[in-house]
Amino acid sequence: DAGITQSPRHKVTETGTPVTLRCHQTENHRYMYWYRQDPGHGLRLIHYSYGVKDTDKGEVSDGYSVSRSKTEDFLLTLESATSSQTSVYFCAIRRQKMNTEAFFGQGTRLTVV
Amino acid sequence: AQSVTQLDSHVSVSEGTPVLLRCNYSSSYSPSLFWYVQHPNKGLQLLLKYTSAATLVKGINGFEAEFKKSETSFHLTKPSAHMSDAAEYFCVVSELQGAQKLVFGQGTRLTINP
């Protein structure tokens, strides 16, 4: 298995509370990504990072922020959780070299009640 | 912008019969293409990838895919389905520059009937 770990694996939180999901890698890969998976939508990109402190928005970034202060950690924060953010969240990592595949974490199932 | 369309949201086949999962892509340049598989309540696992070498790509578990530039297709096939193939399958196209973001299709759920 690629060295990528997501925490927590499951979380239930209340509407309006902040939530932080963590992605940790041991591969020293440059690129890191956060996706959300919803039925009928495949995986959609929330935010991504191309280096320490270098991040950018994906296609569904509203209501989310990220930080990457170390190569190995990429944090996703829901600033004020809403029911529409109930989803499964996946972190992925990828080497800088072209044409390489991405490796995915096991996912975090988040329920906002 | 790149995009991927998986033509079937659900495919059902009998065990031992061929599998065909269809994928069309849109890209302004020669793309990198991938198929990933997701078993229930699991993460995503790479099945195979196309990176401008051979157009017929072989992957794990007997799957293969053929890149057809003229048809902008990258269909996934397997000669004989096994019960363990039941899963969700994603066709993915990758940017070749910048952060090399992956763009996913909507997914195809494969059901295998005994």
PDB file of C-alpha atoms in Angstrom:
ATOM      1  CA  ASP A   1       0.000   0.000   0.000  1.00  0.00           C
ATOM      2  CA  ALA A   2       1.157   3.511  -0.752  1.00  0.00           C
ATOM      3  CA  GLY A   3       1.965   5.363   2.451  1.00  0.00           C
ATOM      4  CA  ILE A   4      -1.114   7.519   2.712  1.00  0.00           C
ATOM      5  CA  THR A   5      -3.340   7.720   5.769  1.00  0.00           C
ATOM      6  CA  GLN A   6      -6.538   9.657   6.337  1.00  0.00           C
ATOM      7  CA  SER A   7      -7.941  10.539   9.734  1.00  0.00           C
ATOM      8  CA  PRO A   8     -10.502  10.251  11.060  1.00  0.00           C
ATOM      9  CA  ARG A   9     -12.083   7.442   9.044  1.00  0.00           C
ATOM     10  CA  HIS A  10     -15.580   8.273  10.228  1.00  0.00           C
ATOM     11  CA  LYS A  11     -17.023  11.417  11.763  1.00  0.00           C
ATOM     12  CA  VAL A  12     -20.444  12.720  12.652  1.00  0.00           C
ATOM     13  CA  THR A  13     -20.696  16.419  13.321  1.00  0.00           C
ATOM     14  CA  GLU A  14     -23.363  19.050  13.781  1.00  0.00           C
ATOM     15  CA  THR A  15     -24.321  21.744  11.318  1.00  0.00           C
ATOM     16  CA  GLY A  16     -22.322  24.913  11.828  1.00  0.00           C
ATOM     17  CA  THR A  17     -19.306  23.349  13.500  1.00  0.00           C
ATOM     18  CA  PRO A  18     -15.807  23.416  11.978  1.00  0.00           C
ATOM     19  CA  VAL A  19     -14.277  20.108  10.977  1.00  0.00           C
ATOM     20  CA  THR A  20     -10.724  19.248   9.961  1.00  0.00           C
ATOM     21  CA  LEU A  21      -9.717  16.143   8.040  1.00  0.00           C
ATOM     22  CA  ARG A  22      -6.106  15.084   7.853  1.00  0.00           C
ATOM     23  CA  CYS A  23      -4.149  13.400   5.089  1.00  0.00           C
ATOM     24  CA  HIS A  24      -0.681  12.130   5.913  1.00  0.00           C
ATOM     25  CA  GLN A  25       1.818  10.645   3.446  1.00  0.00           C
ATOM     26  CA  THR A  26       5.167   8.972   3.893  1.00  0.00           C
ATOM     27  CA  GLU A  27       6.091   8.976   0.163  1.00  0.00           C
ATOM     28  CA  ASN A  28       7.426  12.541  -0.113  1.00  0.00           C
ATOM     29  CA  HIS A  29       5.191  13.092  -3.168  1.00  0.00           C
ATOM     30  CA  ARG A  30       4.841  16.655  -4.362  1.00  0.00           C
ATOM     31  CA  TYR A  31       1.175  16.735  -5.288  1.00  0.00           C
ATOM     32  CA  MET A  32      -1.701  16.176  -2.879  1.00  0.00           C
ATOM     33  CA  TYR A  33      -5.412  16.394  -3.587  1.00  0.00           C
ATOM     34  CA  TRP A  34      -8.715  16.351  -1.743  1.00  0.00           C
ATOM     35  CA  TYR A  35     -11.744  14.887  -3.505  1.00  0.00           C
ATOM     36  CA  ARG A  36     -15.298  14.270  -2.422  1.00  0.00           C
ATOM     37  CA  GLN A  37     -17.339  11.336  -3.676  1.00  0.00           C
ATOM     38  CA  ASP A  38     -21.095  11.536  -4.079  1.00  0.00           C
ATOM     39  CA  PRO A  39     -23.419   9.123  -5.919  1.00  0.00           C
ATOM     40  CA  GLY A  40     -23.717   9.964  -9.609  1.00  0.00           C
ATOM     41  CA  HIS A  41     -20.851  12.463  -9.527  1.00  0.00           C
ATOM     42  CA  GLY A  42     -17.752  10.326  -9.386  1.00  0.00           C
ATOM     43  CA  LEU A  43     -14.984  12.112  -7.511  1.00  0.00           C
ATOM     44  CA  ARG A  44     -14.819  15.894  -7.647  1.00  0.00           C
ATOM     45  CA  LEU A  45     -11.753  17.926  -6.798  1.00  0.00           C
ATOM     46  CA  ILE A  46     -12.049  20.235  -3.797  1.00  0.00           C
ATOM     47  CA  HIS A  47      -8.513  21.614  -3.384  1.00  0.00           C
ATOM     48  CA  TYR A  48      -5.040  20.551  -4.319  1.00  0.00           C
ATOM     49  CA  SER A  49      -1.454  21.316  -3.383  1.00  0.00           C
ATOM     50  CA  TYR A  50       1.682  21.401  -5.508  1.00  0.00           C
ATOM     51  CA  GLY A  51       4.095  22.006  -2.651  1.00  0.00           C
ATOM     52  CA  VAL A  52       4.436  23.258   0.886  1.00  0.00           C
ATOM     53  CA  LYS A  53       2.199  26.304   1.317  1.00  0.00           C
ATOM     54  CA  ASP A  54       1.214  26.109  -2.373  1.00  0.00           C
ATOM     55  CA  THR A  55      -2.451  25.290  -2.750  1.00  0.00           C
ATOM     56  CA  ASP A  56      -5.244  26.061  -5.170  1.00  0.00           C
ATOM     57  CA  LYS A  57      -8.984  25.573  -5.595  1.00  0.00           C
ATOM     58  CA  GLY A  58     -10.682  22.750  -7.416  1.00  0.00           C
ATOM     59  CA  GLU A  59     -14.159  22.635  -8.905  1.00  0.00           C
ATOM     60  CA  VAL A  60     -16.117  22.366  -5.614  1.00  0.00           C
ATOM     61  CA  SER A  61     -14.084  24.485  -3.196  1.00  0.00           C
ATOM     62  CA  ASP A  62     -16.840  26.652  -1.663  1.00  0.00           C
ATOM     63  CA  GLY A  63     -17.036  26.106   2.104  1.00  0.00           C
ATOM     64  CA  TYR A  64     -13.648  24.394   2.279  1.00  0.00           C
ATOM     65  CA  SER A  65     -10.130  25.532   3.029  1.00  0.00           C
ATOM     66  CA  VAL A  66      -6.821  23.676   3.084  1.00  0.00           C
ATOM     67  CA  SER A  67      -3.359  24.011   4.490  1.00  0.00           C
ATOM     68  CA  ARG A  68      -0.048  22.307   3.825  1.00  0.00           C
ATOM     69  CA  SER A  69       2.683  23.391   6.218  1.00  0.00           C
ATOM     70  CA  LYS A  70       4.731  20.215   5.743  1.00  0.00           C
ATOM     71  CA  THR A  71       5.271  17.981   2.722  1.00  0.00           C
ATOM     72  CA  GLU A  72       3.647  15.045   4.456  1.00  0.00           C
ATOM     73  CA  ASP A  73       0.431  16.653   5.736  1.00  0.00           C
ATOM     74  CA  PHE A  74      -2.513  18.137   3.864  1.00  0.00           C
ATOM     75  CA  LEU A  75      -5.431  19.340   5.966  1.00  0.00           C
ATOM     76  CA  LEU A  76      -8.961  19.955   4.749  1.00  0.00           C
ATOM     77  CA  THR A  77     -11.177  22.215   6.875  1.00  0.00           C
ATOM     78  CA  LEU A  78     -14.903  22.653   6.608  1.00  0.00           C
ATOM     79  CA  GLU A  79     -15.258  26.090   8.054  1.00  0.00           C
ATOM     80  CA  SER A  80     -18.912  25.714   9.077  1.00  0.00           C
ATOM     81  CA  ALA A  81     -20.245  22.299   8.187  1.00  0.00           C
ATOM     82  CA  THR A  82     -23.526  22.002   6.281  1.00  0.00           C
ATOM     83  CA  SER A  83     -25.630  18.973   5.422  1.00  0.00           C
ATOM     84  CA  SER A  84     -24.585  19.296   1.754  1.00  0.00           C
ATOM     85  CA  GLN A  85     -21.050  18.472   2.854  1.00  0.00           C
ATOM     86  CA  THR A  86     -22.096  15.023   3.994  1.00  0.00           C
ATOM     87  CA  SER A  87     -19.920  12.888   1.758  1.00  0.00           C
ATOM     88  CA  VAL A  88     -16.968  10.551   1.524  1.00  0.00           C
ATOM     89  CA  TYR A  89     -13.695  12.425   1.283  1.00  0.00           C
ATOM     90  CA  PHE A  90     -10.605  11.004  -0.382  1.00  0.00           C
ATOM     91  CA  CYS A  91      -7.069  12.246  -0.284  1.00  0.00           C
ATOM     92  CA  ALA A  92      -4.690  11.403  -3.119  1.00  0.00           C
ATOM     93  CA  ILE A  93      -0.968  11.810  -3.680  1.00  0.00           C
ATOM     94  CA  ARG A  94       1.050  11.881  -6.842  1.00  0.00           C
ATOM     95  CA  ARG A  95       4.706  12.192  -7.840  1.00  0.00           C
ATOM     96  CA  GLN A  96       5.881  15.166  -9.874  1.00  0.00           C
ATOM     97  CA  LYS A  97       6.948  12.893 -12.728  1.00  0.00           C
ATOM     98  CA  MET A  98       4.530  12.974 -15.656  1.00  0.00           C
ATOM     99  CA  ASN A  99       2.189  10.132 -16.488  1.00  0.00           C
ATOM    100  CA  THR A 100       2.321   8.574 -13.058  1.00  0.00           C
ATOM    101  CA  GLU A 101      -0.768   7.359 -11.284  1.00  0.00           C
ATOM    102  CA  ALA A 102      -2.267   8.823  -8.128  1.00  0.00           C
ATOM    103  CA  PHE A 103      -2.576   6.821  -4.920  1.00  0.00           C
ATOM    104  CA  PHE A 104      -5.642   7.215  -2.771  1.00  0.00           C
ATOM    105  CA  GLY A 105      -6.317   7.016   0.920  1.00  0.00           C
ATOM    106  CA  GLN A 106      -9.041   4.837   2.358  1.00  0.00           C
ATOM    107  CA  GLY A 107     -11.479   7.718   2.660  1.00  0.00           C
ATOM    108  CA  THR A 108     -13.245   9.595   5.440  1.00  0.00           C
ATOM    109  CA  ARG A 109     -17.001   9.236   5.755  1.00  0.00           C
ATOM    110  CA  LEU A 110     -18.367  12.527   7.104  1.00  0.00           C
ATOM    111  CA  THR A 111     -21.964  12.971   8.190  1.00  0.00           C
ATOM    112  CA  VAL A 112     -23.292  16.427   9.040  1.00  0.00           C
ATOM    113  CA  VAL A 113     -26.509  16.342  11.081  1.00  0.00           C
TER     114      VAL A 113
ATOM    115  CA  ALA B   1     -10.691  21.747 -20.225  1.00  0.00           C
ATOM    116  CA  GLN B   2     -10.573  18.002 -20.049  1.00  0.00           C
ATOM    117  CA  SER B   3     -13.575  15.837 -19.360  1.00  0.00           C
ATOM    118  CA  VAL B   4     -14.600  12.204 -19.193  1.00  0.00           C
ATOM    119  CA  THR B   5     -17.942  10.582 -19.926  1.00  0.00           C
ATOM    120  CA  GLN B   6     -18.741   7.069 -18.835  1.00  0.00           C
ATOM    121  CA  LEU B   7     -21.559   5.980 -21.063  1.00  0.00           C
ATOM    122  CA  ASP B   8     -23.227   3.548 -18.663  1.00  0.00           C
ATOM    123  CA  SER B   9     -23.981   4.192 -15.009  1.00  0.00           C
ATOM    124  CA  HIS B  10     -24.724   0.512 -14.426  1.00  0.00           C
ATOM    125  CA  VAL B  11     -23.675  -2.655 -16.274  1.00  0.00           C
ATOM    126  CA  SER B  12     -24.889  -6.121 -15.368  1.00  0.00           C
ATOM    127  CA  VAL B  13     -23.344  -9.301 -16.798  1.00  0.00           C
ATOM    128  CA  SER B  14     -23.379 -12.995 -16.008  1.00  0.00           C
ATOM    129  CA  GLU B  15     -20.357 -14.689 -14.517  1.00  0.00           C
ATOM    130  CA  GLY B  16     -18.089 -16.025 -17.268  1.00  0.00           C
ATOM    131  CA  THR B  17     -19.326 -13.584 -19.935  1.00  0.00           C
ATOM    132  CA  PRO B  18     -17.371 -10.619 -21.346  1.00  0.00           C
ATOM    133  CA  VAL B  19     -17.327  -7.202 -19.697  1.00  0.00           C
ATOM    134  CA  LEU B  20     -17.347  -3.893 -21.568  1.00  0.00           C
ATOM    135  CA  LEU B  21     -17.297  -0.567 -19.720  1.00  0.00           C
ATOM    136  CA  ARG B  22     -17.337   2.428 -22.027  1.00  0.00           C
ATOM    137  CA  CYS B  23     -15.458   5.694 -21.617  1.00  0.00           C
ATOM    138  CA  ASN B  24     -15.100   8.727 -23.869  1.00  0.00           C
ATOM    139  CA  TYR B  25     -12.769  11.590 -23.089  1.00  0.00           C
ATOM    140  CA  SER B  26     -12.215  15.143 -24.219  1.00  0.00           C
ATOM    141  CA  SER B  27      -8.746  16.629 -24.219  1.00  0.00           C
ATOM    142  CA  SER B  28      -6.967  19.280 -26.186  1.00  0.00           C
ATOM    143  CA  TYR B  29      -3.771  17.259 -26.283  1.00  0.00           C
ATOM    144  CA  SER B  30      -2.646  13.674 -25.945  1.00  0.00           C
ATOM    145  CA  PRO B  31      -3.924  12.632 -22.547  1.00  0.00           C
ATOM    146  CA  SER B  32      -2.944  10.268 -19.810  1.00  0.00           C
ATOM    147  CA  LEU B  33      -5.878   7.974 -19.079  1.00  0.00           C
ATOM    148  CA  PHE B  34      -6.559   5.632 -16.190  1.00  0.00           C
ATOM    149  CA  TRP B  35      -9.118   3.148 -14.974  1.00  0.00           C
ATOM    150  CA  TYR B  36      -9.605   2.807 -11.232  1.00  0.00           C
ATOM    151  CA  VAL B  37     -11.746   0.290  -9.374  1.00  0.00           C
ATOM    152  CA  GLN B  38     -13.501   0.778  -6.051  1.00  0.00           C
ATOM    153  CA  HIS B  39     -14.879  -2.202  -4.175  1.00  0.00           C
ATOM    154  CA  PRO B  40     -17.661  -1.515  -1.643  1.00  0.00           C
ATOM    155  CA  ASN B  41     -16.517   0.650   1.256  1.00  0.00           C
ATOM    156  CA  LYS B  42     -12.951   0.629  -0.008  1.00  0.00           C
ATOM    157  CA  GLY B  43     -10.518   3.092  -1.493  1.00  0.00           C
ATOM    158  CA  LEU B  44      -9.579   3.357  -5.159  1.00  0.00           C
ATOM    159  CA  GLN B  45      -7.160   0.955  -6.790  1.00  0.00           C
ATOM    160  CA  LEU B  46      -5.442   1.472 -10.129  1.00  0.00           C
ATOM    161  CA  LEU B  47      -6.473  -1.078 -12.770  1.00  0.00           C
ATOM    162  CA  LEU B  48      -4.402   0.228 -15.674  1.00  0.00           C
ATOM    163  CA  LYS B  49      -3.049   3.357 -17.313  1.00  0.00           C
ATOM    164  CA  TYR B  50      -2.387   4.689 -20.800  1.00  0.00           C
ATOM    165  CA  THR B  51       0.544   7.066 -21.204  1.00  0.00           C
ATOM    166  CA  SER B  52       1.095   7.313 -24.991  1.00  0.00           C
ATOM    167  CA  ALA B  53       3.008   4.060 -25.376  1.00  0.00           C
ATOM    168  CA  ALA B  54       1.077   1.003 -26.648  1.00  0.00           C
ATOM    169  CA  THR B  55      -2.579   1.703 -27.422  1.00  0.00           C
ATOM    170  CA  LEU B  56      -3.687  -1.636 -25.953  1.00  0.00           C
ATOM    171  CA  VAL B  57      -3.034  -1.548 -22.252  1.00  0.00           C
ATOM    172  CA  LYS B  58      -3.146  -4.555 -19.972  1.00  0.00           C
ATOM    173  CA  GLY B  59      -3.990  -4.202 -16.316  1.00  0.00           C
ATOM    174  CA  ILE B  60      -4.522  -6.282 -13.240  1.00  0.00           C
ATOM    175  CA  ASN B  61      -7.066  -9.093 -12.849  1.00  0.00           C
ATOM    176  CA  GLY B  62      -7.364  -9.717 -16.599  1.00  0.00           C
ATOM    177  CA  PHE B  63      -8.638  -6.272 -17.539  1.00  0.00           C
ATOM    178  CA  GLU B  64      -7.430  -4.363 -20.561  1.00  0.00           C
ATOM    179  CA  ALA B  65      -8.310  -1.142 -22.357  1.00  0.00           C
ATOM    180  CA  GLU B  66      -7.717   0.197 -25.834  1.00  0.00           C
ATOM    181  CA  PHE B  67      -6.942   3.817 -26.545  1.00  0.00           C
ATOM    182  CA  LYS B  68      -8.597   4.991 -29.779  1.00  0.00           C
ATOM    183  CA  LYS B  69      -7.673   8.556 -30.597  1.00  0.00           C
ATOM    184  CA  SER B  70      -9.995   8.801 -33.617  1.00  0.00           C
ATOM    185  CA  GLU B  71     -12.953   7.849 -31.417  1.00  0.00           C
ATOM    186  CA  THR B  72     -11.684   9.604 -28.250  1.00  0.00           C
ATOM    187  CA  SER B  73     -12.459   6.403 -26.393  1.00  0.00           C
ATOM    188  CA  PHE B  74     -10.772   4.283 -23.741  1.00  0.00           C
ATOM    189  CA  HIS B  75     -13.102   1.355 -23.151  1.00  0.00           C
ATOM    190  CA  LEU B  76     -12.365  -1.242 -20.481  1.00  0.00           C
ATOM    191  CA  THR B  77     -12.833  -4.936 -21.254  1.00  0.00           C
ATOM    192  CA  LYS B  78     -12.421  -8.335 -19.681  1.00  0.00           C
ATOM    193  CA  PRO B  79     -13.027 -11.629 -21.522  1.00  0.00           C
ATOM    194  CA  SER B  80     -14.700 -13.458 -18.660  1.00  0.00           C
ATOM    195  CA  ALA B  81     -16.327 -11.846 -15.639  1.00  0.00           C
ATOM    196  CA  HIS B  82     -15.761 -13.143 -12.132  1.00  0.00           C
ATOM    197  CA  MET B  83     -17.928 -12.526  -9.096  1.00  0.00           C
ATOM    198  CA  SER B  84     -15.074 -10.616  -7.490  1.00  0.00           C
ATOM    199  CA  ASP B  85     -15.230  -8.048 -10.314  1.00  0.00           C
ATOM    200  CA  ALA B  86     -18.410  -6.543  -8.871  1.00  0.00           C
ATOM    201  CA  ALA B  87     -17.418  -2.965  -8.019  1.00  0.00           C
ATOM    202  CA  GLU B  88     -17.541   0.654  -9.160  1.00  0.00           C
ATOM    203  CA  TYR B  89     -15.215   1.575 -12.025  1.00  0.00           C
ATOM    204  CA  PHE B  90     -13.931   5.048 -12.813  1.00  0.00           C
ATOM    205  CA  CYS B  91     -12.394   6.318 -16.026  1.00  0.00           C
ATOM    206  CA  VAL B  92      -9.992   9.184 -15.345  1.00  0.00           C
ATOM    207  CA  VAL B  93      -8.120  11.679 -17.512  1.00  0.00           C
ATOM    208  CA  SER B  94      -5.116  13.581 -16.277  1.00  0.00           C
ATOM    209  CA  GLU B  95      -3.731  16.991 -17.023  1.00  0.00           C
ATOM    210  CA  LEU B  96      -0.166  16.809 -18.286  1.00  0.00           C
ATOM    211  CA  GLN B  97       0.911  20.166 -16.887  1.00  0.00           C
ATOM    212  CA  GLY B  98       0.619  22.145 -13.711  1.00  0.00           C
ATOM    213  CA  ALA B  99      -0.563  20.063 -10.784  1.00  0.00           C
ATOM    214  CA  GLN B 100      -1.604  17.196 -13.073  1.00  0.00           C
ATOM    215  CA  LYS B 101      -5.102  17.094 -11.689  1.00  0.00           C
ATOM    216  CA  LEU B 102      -7.226  14.026 -12.274  1.00  0.00           C
ATOM    217  CA  VAL B 103     -10.700  14.442 -13.778  1.00  0.00           C
ATOM    218  CA  PHE B 104     -13.107  11.592 -13.043  1.00  0.00           C
ATOM    219  CA  GLY B 105     -16.009  10.149 -14.946  1.00  0.00           C
ATOM    220  CA  GLN B 106     -19.239   9.583 -13.067  1.00  0.00           C
ATOM    221  CA  GLY B 107     -18.512   5.920 -12.519  1.00  0.00           C
ATOM    222  CA  THR B 108     -19.997   2.626 -13.740  1.00  0.00           C
ATOM    223  CA  ARG B 109     -21.327   0.118 -11.262  1.00  0.00           C
ATOM    224  CA  LEU B 110     -20.633  -3.424 -12.443  1.00  0.00           C
ATOM    225  CA  THR B 111     -22.902  -6.183 -11.197  1.00  0.00           C
ATOM    226  CA  ILE B 112     -22.076  -9.854 -11.784  1.00  0.00           C
ATOM    227  CA  ASN B 113     -24.935 -12.340 -11.864  1.00  0.00           C
ATOM    228  CA  PRO B 114     -24.265 -15.963 -10.872  1.00  0.00           C
TER     229      PRO B 114
END
